[in-house]
Coordinates of C-alpha atoms in Angstrom, one line a residue:
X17 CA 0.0 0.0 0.0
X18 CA 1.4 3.3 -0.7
X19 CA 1.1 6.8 0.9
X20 CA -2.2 7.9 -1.6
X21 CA -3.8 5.3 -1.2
X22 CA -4.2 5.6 2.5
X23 CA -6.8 8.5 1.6
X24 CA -9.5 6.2 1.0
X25 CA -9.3 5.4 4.7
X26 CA -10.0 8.9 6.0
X27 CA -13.1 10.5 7.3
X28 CA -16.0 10.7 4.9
X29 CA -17.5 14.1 4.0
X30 CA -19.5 15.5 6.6
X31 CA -18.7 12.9 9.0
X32 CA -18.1 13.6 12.7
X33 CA -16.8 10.7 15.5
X34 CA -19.3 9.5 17.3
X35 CA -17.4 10.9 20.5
X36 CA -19.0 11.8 24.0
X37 CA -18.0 15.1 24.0
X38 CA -17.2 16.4 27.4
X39 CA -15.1 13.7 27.6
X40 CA -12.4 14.8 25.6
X41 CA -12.3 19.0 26.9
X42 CA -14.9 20.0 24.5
X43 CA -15.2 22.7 27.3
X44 CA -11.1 23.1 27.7
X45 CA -10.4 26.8 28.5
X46 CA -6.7 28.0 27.2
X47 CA -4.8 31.0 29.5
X48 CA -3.0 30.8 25.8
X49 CA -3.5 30.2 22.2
X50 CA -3.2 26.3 21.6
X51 CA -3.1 26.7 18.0
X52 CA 0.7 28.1 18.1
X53 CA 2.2 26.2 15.5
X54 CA -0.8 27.3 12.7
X55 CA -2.7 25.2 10.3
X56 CA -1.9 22.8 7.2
X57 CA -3.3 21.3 4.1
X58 CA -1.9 17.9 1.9
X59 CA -2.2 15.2 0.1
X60 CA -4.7 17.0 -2.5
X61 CA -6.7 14.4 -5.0
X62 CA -9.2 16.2 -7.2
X63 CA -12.1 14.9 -4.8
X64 CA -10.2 15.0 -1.2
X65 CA -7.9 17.0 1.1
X66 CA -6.1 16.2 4.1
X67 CA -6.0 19.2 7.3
X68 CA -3.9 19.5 9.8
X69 CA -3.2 21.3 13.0
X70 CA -1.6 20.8 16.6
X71 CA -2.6 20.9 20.2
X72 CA 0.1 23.3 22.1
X73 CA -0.4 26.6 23.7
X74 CA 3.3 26.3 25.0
X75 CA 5.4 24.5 22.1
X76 CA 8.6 24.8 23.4
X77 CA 7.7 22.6 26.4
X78 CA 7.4 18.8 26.7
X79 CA 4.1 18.0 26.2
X80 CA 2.9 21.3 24.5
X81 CA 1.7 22.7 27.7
X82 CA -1.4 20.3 27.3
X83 CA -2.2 17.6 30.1
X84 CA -1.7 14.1 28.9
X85 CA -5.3 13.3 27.7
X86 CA -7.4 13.3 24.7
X87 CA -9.3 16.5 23.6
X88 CA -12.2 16.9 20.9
X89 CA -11.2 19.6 17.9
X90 CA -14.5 20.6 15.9
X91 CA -13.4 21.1 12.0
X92 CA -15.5 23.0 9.6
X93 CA -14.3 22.8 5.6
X94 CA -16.3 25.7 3.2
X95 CA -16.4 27.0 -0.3
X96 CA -16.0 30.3 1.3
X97 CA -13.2 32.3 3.1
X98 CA -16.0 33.2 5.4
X99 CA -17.3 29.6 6.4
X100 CA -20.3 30.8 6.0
X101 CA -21.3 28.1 3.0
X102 CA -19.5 25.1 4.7
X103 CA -19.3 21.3 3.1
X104 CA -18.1 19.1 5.6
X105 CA -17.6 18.7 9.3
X106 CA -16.8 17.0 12.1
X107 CA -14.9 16.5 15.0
X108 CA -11.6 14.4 15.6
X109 CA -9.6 13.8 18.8
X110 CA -6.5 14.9 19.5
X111 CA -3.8 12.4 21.3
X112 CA -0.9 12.9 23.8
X113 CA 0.5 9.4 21.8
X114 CA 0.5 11.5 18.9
X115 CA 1.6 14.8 20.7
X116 CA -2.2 16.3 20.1
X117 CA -2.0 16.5 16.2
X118 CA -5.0 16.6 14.3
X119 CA -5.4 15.0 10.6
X120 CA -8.6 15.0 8.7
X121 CA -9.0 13.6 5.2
X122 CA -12.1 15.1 3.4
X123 CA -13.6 13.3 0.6
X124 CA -16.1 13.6 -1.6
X125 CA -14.8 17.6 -2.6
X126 CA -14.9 19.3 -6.2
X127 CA -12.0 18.9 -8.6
X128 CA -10.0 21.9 -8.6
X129 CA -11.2 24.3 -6.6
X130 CA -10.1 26.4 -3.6
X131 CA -12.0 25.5 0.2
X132 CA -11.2 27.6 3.3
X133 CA -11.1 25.8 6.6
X134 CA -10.9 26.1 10.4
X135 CA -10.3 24.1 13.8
X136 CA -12.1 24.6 17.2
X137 CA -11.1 23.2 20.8
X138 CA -12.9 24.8 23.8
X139 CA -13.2 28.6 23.7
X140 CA -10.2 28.4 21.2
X141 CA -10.3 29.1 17.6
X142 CA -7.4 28.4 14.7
X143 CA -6.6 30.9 12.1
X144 CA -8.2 30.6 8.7
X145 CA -6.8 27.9 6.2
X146 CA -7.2 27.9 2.3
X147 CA -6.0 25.0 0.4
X148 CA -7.3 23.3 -3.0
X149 CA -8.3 20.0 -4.9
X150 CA -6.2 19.0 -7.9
X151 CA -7.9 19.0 -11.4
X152 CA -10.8 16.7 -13.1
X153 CA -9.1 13.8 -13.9
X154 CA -11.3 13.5 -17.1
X155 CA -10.5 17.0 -18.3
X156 CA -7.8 18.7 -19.9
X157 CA -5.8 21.2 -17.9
X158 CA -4.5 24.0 -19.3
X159 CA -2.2 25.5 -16.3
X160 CA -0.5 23.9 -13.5
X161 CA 1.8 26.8 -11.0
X162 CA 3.2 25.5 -7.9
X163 CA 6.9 25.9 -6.2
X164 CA 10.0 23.5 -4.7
X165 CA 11.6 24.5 -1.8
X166 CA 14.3 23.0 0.9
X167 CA 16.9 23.1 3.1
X168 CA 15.6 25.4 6.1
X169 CA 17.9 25.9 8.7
X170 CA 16.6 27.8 11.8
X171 CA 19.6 29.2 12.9
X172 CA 20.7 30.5 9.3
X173 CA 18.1 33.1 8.8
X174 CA 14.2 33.5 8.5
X175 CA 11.9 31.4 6.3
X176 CA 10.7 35.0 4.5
X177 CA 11.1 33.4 0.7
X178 CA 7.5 31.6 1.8
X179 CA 6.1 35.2 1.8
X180 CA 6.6 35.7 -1.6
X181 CA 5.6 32.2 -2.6
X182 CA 2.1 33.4 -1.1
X183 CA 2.2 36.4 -3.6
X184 CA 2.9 34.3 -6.1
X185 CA -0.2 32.5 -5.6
X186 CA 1.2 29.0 -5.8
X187 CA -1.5 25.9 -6.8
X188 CA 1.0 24.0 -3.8
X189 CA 4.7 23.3 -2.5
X190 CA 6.5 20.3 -3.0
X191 CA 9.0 20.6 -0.3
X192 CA 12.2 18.4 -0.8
X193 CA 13.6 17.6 2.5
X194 CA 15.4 19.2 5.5
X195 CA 11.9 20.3 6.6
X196 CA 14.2 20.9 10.5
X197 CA 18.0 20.3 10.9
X198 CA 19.4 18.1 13.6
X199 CA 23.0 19.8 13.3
X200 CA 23.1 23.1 15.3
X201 CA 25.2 25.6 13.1
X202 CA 24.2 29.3 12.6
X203 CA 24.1 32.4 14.7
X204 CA 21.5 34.3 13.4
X205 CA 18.9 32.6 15.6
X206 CA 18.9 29.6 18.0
X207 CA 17.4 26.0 18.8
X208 CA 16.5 25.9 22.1
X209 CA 19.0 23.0 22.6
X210 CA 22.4 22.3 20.8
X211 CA 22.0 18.9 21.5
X212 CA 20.9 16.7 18.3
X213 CA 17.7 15.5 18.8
X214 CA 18.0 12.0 19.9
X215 CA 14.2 11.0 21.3
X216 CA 10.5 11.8 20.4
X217 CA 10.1 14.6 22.8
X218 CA 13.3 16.2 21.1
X219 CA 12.1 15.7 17.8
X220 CA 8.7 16.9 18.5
X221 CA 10.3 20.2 20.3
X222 CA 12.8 21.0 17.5
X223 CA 9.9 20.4 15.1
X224 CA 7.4 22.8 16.9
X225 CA 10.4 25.2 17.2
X226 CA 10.0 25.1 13.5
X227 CA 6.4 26.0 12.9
X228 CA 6.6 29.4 15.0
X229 CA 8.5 30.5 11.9
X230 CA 5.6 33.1 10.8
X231 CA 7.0 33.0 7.2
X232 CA 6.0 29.2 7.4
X233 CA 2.9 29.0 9.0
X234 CA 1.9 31.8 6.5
X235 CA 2.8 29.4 3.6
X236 CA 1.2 26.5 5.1
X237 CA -2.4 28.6 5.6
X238 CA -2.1 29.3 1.9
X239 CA -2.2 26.4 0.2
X240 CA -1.2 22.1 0.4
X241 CA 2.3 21.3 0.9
X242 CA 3.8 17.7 0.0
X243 CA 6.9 16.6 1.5
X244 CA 9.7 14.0 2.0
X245 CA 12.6 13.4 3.7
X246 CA 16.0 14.2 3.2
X247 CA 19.1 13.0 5.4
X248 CA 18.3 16.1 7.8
X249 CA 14.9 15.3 9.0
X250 CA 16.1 11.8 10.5
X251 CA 19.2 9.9 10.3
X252 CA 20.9 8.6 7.2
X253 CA 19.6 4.5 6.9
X254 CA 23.1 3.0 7.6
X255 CA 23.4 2.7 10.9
X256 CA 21.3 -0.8 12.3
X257 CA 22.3 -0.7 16.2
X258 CA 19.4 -0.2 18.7
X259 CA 20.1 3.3 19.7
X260 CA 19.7 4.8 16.3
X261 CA 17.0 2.6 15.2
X262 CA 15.1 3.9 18.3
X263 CA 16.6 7.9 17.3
X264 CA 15.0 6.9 13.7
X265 CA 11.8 5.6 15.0
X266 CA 11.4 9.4 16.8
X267 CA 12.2 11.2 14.0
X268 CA 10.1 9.6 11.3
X269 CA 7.2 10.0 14.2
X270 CA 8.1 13.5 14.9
X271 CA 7.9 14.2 11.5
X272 CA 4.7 12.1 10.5
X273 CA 2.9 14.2 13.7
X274 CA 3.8 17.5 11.8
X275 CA 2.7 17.1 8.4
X276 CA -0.7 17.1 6.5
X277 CA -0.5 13.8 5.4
X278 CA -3.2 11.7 5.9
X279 CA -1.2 8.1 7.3
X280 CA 1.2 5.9 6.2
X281 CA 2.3 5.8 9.6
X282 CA 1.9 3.5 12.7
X283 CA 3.6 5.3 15.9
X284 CA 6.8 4.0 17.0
X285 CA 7.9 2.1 13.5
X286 CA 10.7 2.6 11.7
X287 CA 9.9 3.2 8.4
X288 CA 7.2 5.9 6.7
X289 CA 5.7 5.9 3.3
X290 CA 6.8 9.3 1.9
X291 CA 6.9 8.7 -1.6
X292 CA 3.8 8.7 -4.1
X293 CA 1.6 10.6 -7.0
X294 CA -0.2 13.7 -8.0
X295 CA -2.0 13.7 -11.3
X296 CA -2.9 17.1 -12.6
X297 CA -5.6 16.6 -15.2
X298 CA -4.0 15.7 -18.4
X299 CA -1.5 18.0 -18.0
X300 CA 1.7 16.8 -15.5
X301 CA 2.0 13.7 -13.1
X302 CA 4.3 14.2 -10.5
X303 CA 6.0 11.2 -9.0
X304 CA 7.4 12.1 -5.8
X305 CA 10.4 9.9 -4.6
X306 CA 11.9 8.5 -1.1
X307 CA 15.6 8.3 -1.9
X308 CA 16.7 7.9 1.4
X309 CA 14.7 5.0 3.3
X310 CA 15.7 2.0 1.2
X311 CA 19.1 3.3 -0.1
X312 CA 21.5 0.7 0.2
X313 CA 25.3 2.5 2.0
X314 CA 26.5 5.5 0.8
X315 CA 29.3 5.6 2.5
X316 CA 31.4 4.1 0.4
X317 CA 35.1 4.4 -0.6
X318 CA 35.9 6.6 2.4
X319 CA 39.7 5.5 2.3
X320 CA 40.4 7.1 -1.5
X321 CA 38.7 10.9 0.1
X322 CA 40.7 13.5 0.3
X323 CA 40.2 15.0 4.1
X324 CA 41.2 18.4 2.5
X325 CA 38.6 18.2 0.0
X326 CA 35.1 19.1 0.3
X327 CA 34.4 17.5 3.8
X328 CA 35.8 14.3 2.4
X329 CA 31.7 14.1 1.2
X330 CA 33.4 14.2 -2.7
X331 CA 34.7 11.4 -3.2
X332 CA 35.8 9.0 -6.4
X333 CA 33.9 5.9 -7.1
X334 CA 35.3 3.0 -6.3
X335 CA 34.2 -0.4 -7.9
X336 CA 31.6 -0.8 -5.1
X337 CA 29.7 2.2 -6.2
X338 CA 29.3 0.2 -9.6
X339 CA 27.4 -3.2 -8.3
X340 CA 24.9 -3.9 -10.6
X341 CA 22.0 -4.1 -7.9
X342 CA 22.8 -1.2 -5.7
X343 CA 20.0 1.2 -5.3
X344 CA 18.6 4.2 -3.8
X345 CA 15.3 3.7 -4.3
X346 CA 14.8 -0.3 -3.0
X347 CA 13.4 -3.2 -5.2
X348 CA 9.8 -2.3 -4.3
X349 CA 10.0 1.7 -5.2
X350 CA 11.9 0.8 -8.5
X351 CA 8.8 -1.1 -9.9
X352 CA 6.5 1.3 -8.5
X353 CA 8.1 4.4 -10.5
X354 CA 8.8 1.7 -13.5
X355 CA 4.4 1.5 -13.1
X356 CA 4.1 5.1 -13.1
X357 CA 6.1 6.1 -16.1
X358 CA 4.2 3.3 -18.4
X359 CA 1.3 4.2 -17.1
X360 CA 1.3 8.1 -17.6
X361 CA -1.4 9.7 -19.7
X362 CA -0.3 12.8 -19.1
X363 CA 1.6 15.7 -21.7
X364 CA 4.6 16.2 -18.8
X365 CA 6.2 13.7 -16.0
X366 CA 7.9 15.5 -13.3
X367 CA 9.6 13.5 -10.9
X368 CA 10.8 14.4 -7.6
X369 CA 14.2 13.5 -6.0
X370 CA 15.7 15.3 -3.0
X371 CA 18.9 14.9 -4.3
X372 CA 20.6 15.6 -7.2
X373 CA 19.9 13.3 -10.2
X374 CA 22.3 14.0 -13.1
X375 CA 25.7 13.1 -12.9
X376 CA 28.6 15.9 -12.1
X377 CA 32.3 14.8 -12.7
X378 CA 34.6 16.7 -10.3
X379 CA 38.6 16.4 -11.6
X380 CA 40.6 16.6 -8.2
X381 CA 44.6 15.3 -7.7
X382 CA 44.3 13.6 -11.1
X383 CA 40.7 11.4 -10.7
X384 CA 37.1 11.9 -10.7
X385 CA 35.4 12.6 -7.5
X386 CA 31.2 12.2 -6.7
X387 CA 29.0 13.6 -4.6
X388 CA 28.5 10.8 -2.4
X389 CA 24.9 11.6 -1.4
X390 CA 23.6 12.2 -5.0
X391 CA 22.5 9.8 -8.1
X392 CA 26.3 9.6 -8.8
X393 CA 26.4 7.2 -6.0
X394 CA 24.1 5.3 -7.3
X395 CA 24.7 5.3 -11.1
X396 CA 23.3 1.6 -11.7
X397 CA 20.1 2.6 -10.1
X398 CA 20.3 6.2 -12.4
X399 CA 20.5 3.8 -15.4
X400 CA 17.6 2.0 -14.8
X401 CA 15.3 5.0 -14.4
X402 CA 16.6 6.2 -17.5
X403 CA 16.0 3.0 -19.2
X404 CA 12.6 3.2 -17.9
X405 CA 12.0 6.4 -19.2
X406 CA 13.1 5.7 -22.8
X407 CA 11.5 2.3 -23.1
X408 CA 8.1 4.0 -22.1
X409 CA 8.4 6.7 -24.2
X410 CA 7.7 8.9 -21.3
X411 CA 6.6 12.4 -22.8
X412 CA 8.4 15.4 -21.5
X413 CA 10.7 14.1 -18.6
X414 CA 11.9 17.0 -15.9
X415 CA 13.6 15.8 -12.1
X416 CA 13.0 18.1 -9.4
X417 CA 15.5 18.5 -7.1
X418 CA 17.4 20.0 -4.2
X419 CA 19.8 19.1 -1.0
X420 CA 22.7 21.3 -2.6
X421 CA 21.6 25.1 -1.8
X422 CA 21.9 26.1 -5.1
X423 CA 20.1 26.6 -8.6
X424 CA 20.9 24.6 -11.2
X425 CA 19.4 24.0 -14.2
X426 CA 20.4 20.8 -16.1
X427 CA 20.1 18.4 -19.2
X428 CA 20.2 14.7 -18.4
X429 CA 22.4 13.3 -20.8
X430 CA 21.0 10.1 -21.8
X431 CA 24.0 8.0 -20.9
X432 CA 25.0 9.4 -17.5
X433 CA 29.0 8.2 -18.4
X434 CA 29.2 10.6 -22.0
X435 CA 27.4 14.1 -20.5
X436 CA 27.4 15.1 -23.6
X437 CA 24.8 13.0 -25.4
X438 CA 21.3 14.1 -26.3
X439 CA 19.6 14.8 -23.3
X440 CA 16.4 12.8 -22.5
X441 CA 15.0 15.2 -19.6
X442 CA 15.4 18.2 -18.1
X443 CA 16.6 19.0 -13.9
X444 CA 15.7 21.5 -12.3
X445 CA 17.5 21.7 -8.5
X446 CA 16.3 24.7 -6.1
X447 CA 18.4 26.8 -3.5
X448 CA 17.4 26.8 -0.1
X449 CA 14.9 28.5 2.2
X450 CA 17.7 29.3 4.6
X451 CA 20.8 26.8 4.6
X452 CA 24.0 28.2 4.0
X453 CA 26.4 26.3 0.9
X454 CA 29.9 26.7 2.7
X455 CA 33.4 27.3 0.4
X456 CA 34.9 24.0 0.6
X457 CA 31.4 22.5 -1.2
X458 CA 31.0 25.4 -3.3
X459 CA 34.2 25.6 -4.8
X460 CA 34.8 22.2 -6.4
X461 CA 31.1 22.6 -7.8
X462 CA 31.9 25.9 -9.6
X463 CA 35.8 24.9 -10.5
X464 CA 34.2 21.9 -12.8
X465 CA 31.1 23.4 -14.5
X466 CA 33.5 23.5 -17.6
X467 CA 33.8 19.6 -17.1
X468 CA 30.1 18.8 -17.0
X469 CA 28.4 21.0 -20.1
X470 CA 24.7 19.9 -19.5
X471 CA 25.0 21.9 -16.4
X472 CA 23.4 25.4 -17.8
X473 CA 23.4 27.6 -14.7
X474 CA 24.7 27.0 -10.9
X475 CA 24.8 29.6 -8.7
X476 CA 24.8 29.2 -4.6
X477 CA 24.9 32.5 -3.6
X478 CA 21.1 33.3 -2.6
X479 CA 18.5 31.8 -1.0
X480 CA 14.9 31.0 -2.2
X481 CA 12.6 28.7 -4.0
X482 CA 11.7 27.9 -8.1
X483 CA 8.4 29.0 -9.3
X484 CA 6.9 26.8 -12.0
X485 CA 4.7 27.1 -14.5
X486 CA 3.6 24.5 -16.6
X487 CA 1.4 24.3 -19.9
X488 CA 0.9 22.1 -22.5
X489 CA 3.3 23.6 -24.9
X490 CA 6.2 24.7 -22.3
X491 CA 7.4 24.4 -18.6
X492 CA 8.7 27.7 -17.4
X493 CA 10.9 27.6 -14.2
X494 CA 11.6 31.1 -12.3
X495 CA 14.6 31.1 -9.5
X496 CA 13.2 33.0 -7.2
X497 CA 15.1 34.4 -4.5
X498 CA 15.6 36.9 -2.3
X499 CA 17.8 39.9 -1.0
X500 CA 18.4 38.7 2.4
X501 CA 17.1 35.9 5.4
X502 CA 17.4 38.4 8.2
X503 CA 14.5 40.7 7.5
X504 CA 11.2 40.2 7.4
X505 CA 11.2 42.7 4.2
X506 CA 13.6 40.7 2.1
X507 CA 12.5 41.4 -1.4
X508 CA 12.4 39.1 -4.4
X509 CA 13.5 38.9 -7.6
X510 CA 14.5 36.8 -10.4
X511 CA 17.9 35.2 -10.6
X512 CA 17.1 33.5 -14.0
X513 CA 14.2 31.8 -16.0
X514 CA 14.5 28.4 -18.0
X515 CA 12.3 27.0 -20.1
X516 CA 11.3 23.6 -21.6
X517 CA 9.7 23.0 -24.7
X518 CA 7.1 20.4 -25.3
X519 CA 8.8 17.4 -27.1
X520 CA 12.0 19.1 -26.7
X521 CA 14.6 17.9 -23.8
X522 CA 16.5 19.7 -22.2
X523 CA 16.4 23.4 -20.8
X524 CA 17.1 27.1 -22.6
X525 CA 17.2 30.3 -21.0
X526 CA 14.0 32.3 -20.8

């Protein structure tokens, strides 16, 4: 079972628990507002929604400042920013074994159209919510907008680029992973703890720490977000002794309590479905991918790094990196995305990675060097896909990418190993919300761009998001990005716009 399909379990429309409600604090008074950490919207389908919101008038404390019990949270969903026409509602409970999250899926909704939405507890009310259902399935689609964003780092600056994402009126986000950092490293603000977090309660503080980011919270009122994970959000899958299976099992929890999505989950496990797919009309399918749950070891040839060389994370690519089987995305995922690609319908296939996908050759002390974490770690895996892609015929390829905090825009040569040959896709890779891209990982990127000519534009100097627009005829990325992190009155512009043609890979300025 994968993540989108779980939405047929959720709460009919109009239907409300058949709860006694005193019981569960329908008559709670707050000293404070327990709706602190804002609303949220996911997992869109053209006839359902998934909301979200949390329990916890003091977030920066174990517990949320809530007693241990359950409470009852009224929901109302309504074709109106006013409420005043509502659809569906209902009322779920809110769990201390779940830190007092709240998810409701809504069926039964109108293709592609905007609802406005609201949660209750006691004498408290939530702000205002607006999110929207993806397209009629049956009908052609004639414009899809929505952004990728990444890498936000707490400590590095404010999450203002989400302000202009709301003026830019986005149909949703596709965030790409490093939703929180574990890492403490930054001085503009602080975590309330150095520490990494190690057990749920950690997680769930440096996760609630999070949402009071206004910038956020704004964005996530505004319209669904999807997400995955990337190695920030929990621990990299290679270490199997108790004590970071159980620091695993608290992150992927942490994580699952703090996102729209509507399950996939069972508290306490190990693993999370995160990856899945988003059909817009006729128009674009968007495959999003877990490449980090199932990734077989990536650290690999550790002993042929140089320790002088960008955090000994480039490294070259010893025979190991070559075994035929080795993957990044695990047996099951590979025939999944296989399914998806024969299966399209639809005029463009985006599909998500949060890491980079093409390959980039770095010449250092007389051999190539890799980015450990990206596709080039993986190239058997890379070839497969690619394979995939060609024998299906798959119309109008682009990967979506991040991790690097950077822009690039890329062709993907065709075979990886010549990056020179005809391209068969198009990458697009977005700069971070926040998260710095130090010297030592910068430079080696920007010293080989004359080695790797399907790269057309990398530049890690600002921070931001991409804005894309897609029709039937082109796909139009914008790298949006702004003056500064540390004021709320950054402004935005343009670093540069590349284009896509329809039945043409590969990407030209704009």
């Amino acid at each position: 079972m994968k993540r989108r399909d779980l939405l047929i379990g959720g709460m009919g429309l109009g239907a409300t628990l058949a709860m006694p409600r005193l019981a569960f604090g329908q008559t709670a008074r707050f000293d404070r507002d327990p709706f602190q950490l804002g609303v949220s919207s996911g997992e869109p389908t053209s006839t359902s929604i998934t909301l979200w919101t949390r329990l916890a008038p003091d977030p920066l404390v174990p517990g949320g400042g809530l007693e241990p019990r359950p409470y009852a949270v009224d929901w109302v969903l309504a074709s109106d920013e006013a409420l005043g026409a509502p659809v569906a509602r209902g009322t779920a409970i809110a769990t201390p074994e779940m830190a007092h999250s709240v998810r409701v899926t809504v069926q039964g909704l109108q293709p592609g159209r905007h609802y406005w939405y609201r949660f209750t507890v006691g004498d408290a009310t939530s702000v205002t919510g607006r999110t929207k259902t993806l397209p009629d399935l049956r009908l052609s689609t004639g414009q899809v907008r929505f952004a990728t964003a990444s890498c936000q780092h707490f400590e590095q600056g404010l999450f203002v680029a989400y302000d202009h994402m709301v003026e830019d009126d986005v149909d949703f986000v596709l965030h790409l992973g490093d939703y929180i950092y574990g890492v403490s490293r930054g001085e503009f603000r602080h975590h309330t703890r150095k520490d990494v977090p190690v057990t749920l309660e950690d997680y769930r503080l440096r996760h609630a720490l999070y949402k009071t980011d206004p910038h956020l919270q704004k964005a996530h009122a505004s319209f669904p977000f999807m997400a995955v994970m990337d190695n920030h959000d929990a621990l990299k899958d290679v270490d199997l002794t108790p004590e970071a299976l159980a620091q695993r099992a608290a992150a992927y929890q942490a994580w699952f309590e703090h996102m729209p999505m509507a399950g996939g989950y069972t508290a306490g496990s190990r693993s999370i479905y995160t990856h899945g797919s988003l059909d817009f009309g006729d128009l674009l399918r968007l495959n999003i991918l877990d490449t980090r749950q199932f990734r077989d070891n990536e650290d690999l040839c550790r002993e042929a790094a140089d320790p002088d060389y960008g955090f000994t994370i480039y490294r070259p690519a010893c025979a190991d990196v070559t075994a035929p089987g080795r993957t990044t995305l695990g047996a099951a995922q590979e025939a999944w995305i296989a399914d998806r690609f024969a299966t399209s319908r639809q005029r463009w296939n985006a599909t998500a990675s949060s890491v980079l996908f093409a390959p980039f050759a770095m010449q250092h002390g007389g051999d190539t060097f890799r980015y450990e974490s990206s596709w080039d770690y993986y190239p058997e895996n890379r070839k497969r896909l690619i394979g995939a892609m060609k024998e299906t015929g798959l119309s109008n390829p682009v990967v979506l990418s991040a991790d690097i905090h950077s822009n690039w825009a890329i062709d993907i040569p065709e075979d990886p190993d010549e990056p020179e040959s005809a391209p068969i896709g198009s990458e697009m890779l977005a700069t971070s919300i926040s998260s710095g891209w130090p010297q030592p990982l910068d430079a080696p990127m920007k010293d080989n761009l004359t080695y790797n000519p399907h790269v057309h534009h990398y530049d890690s100097s600002q921070r931001g998001y991409m804005l894309h627009d897609v029709t039937p005829e082109s796909w139009t990325t914008a790298m949006r990005v702004v003056d500064t992190i540390e004021s709320a009155q950054a402004k935005v512009s343009n670093q540069a716009r590349f284009a896509i043609e329809h039945g043409k890979a590969g990407v030209q300025k704009a």
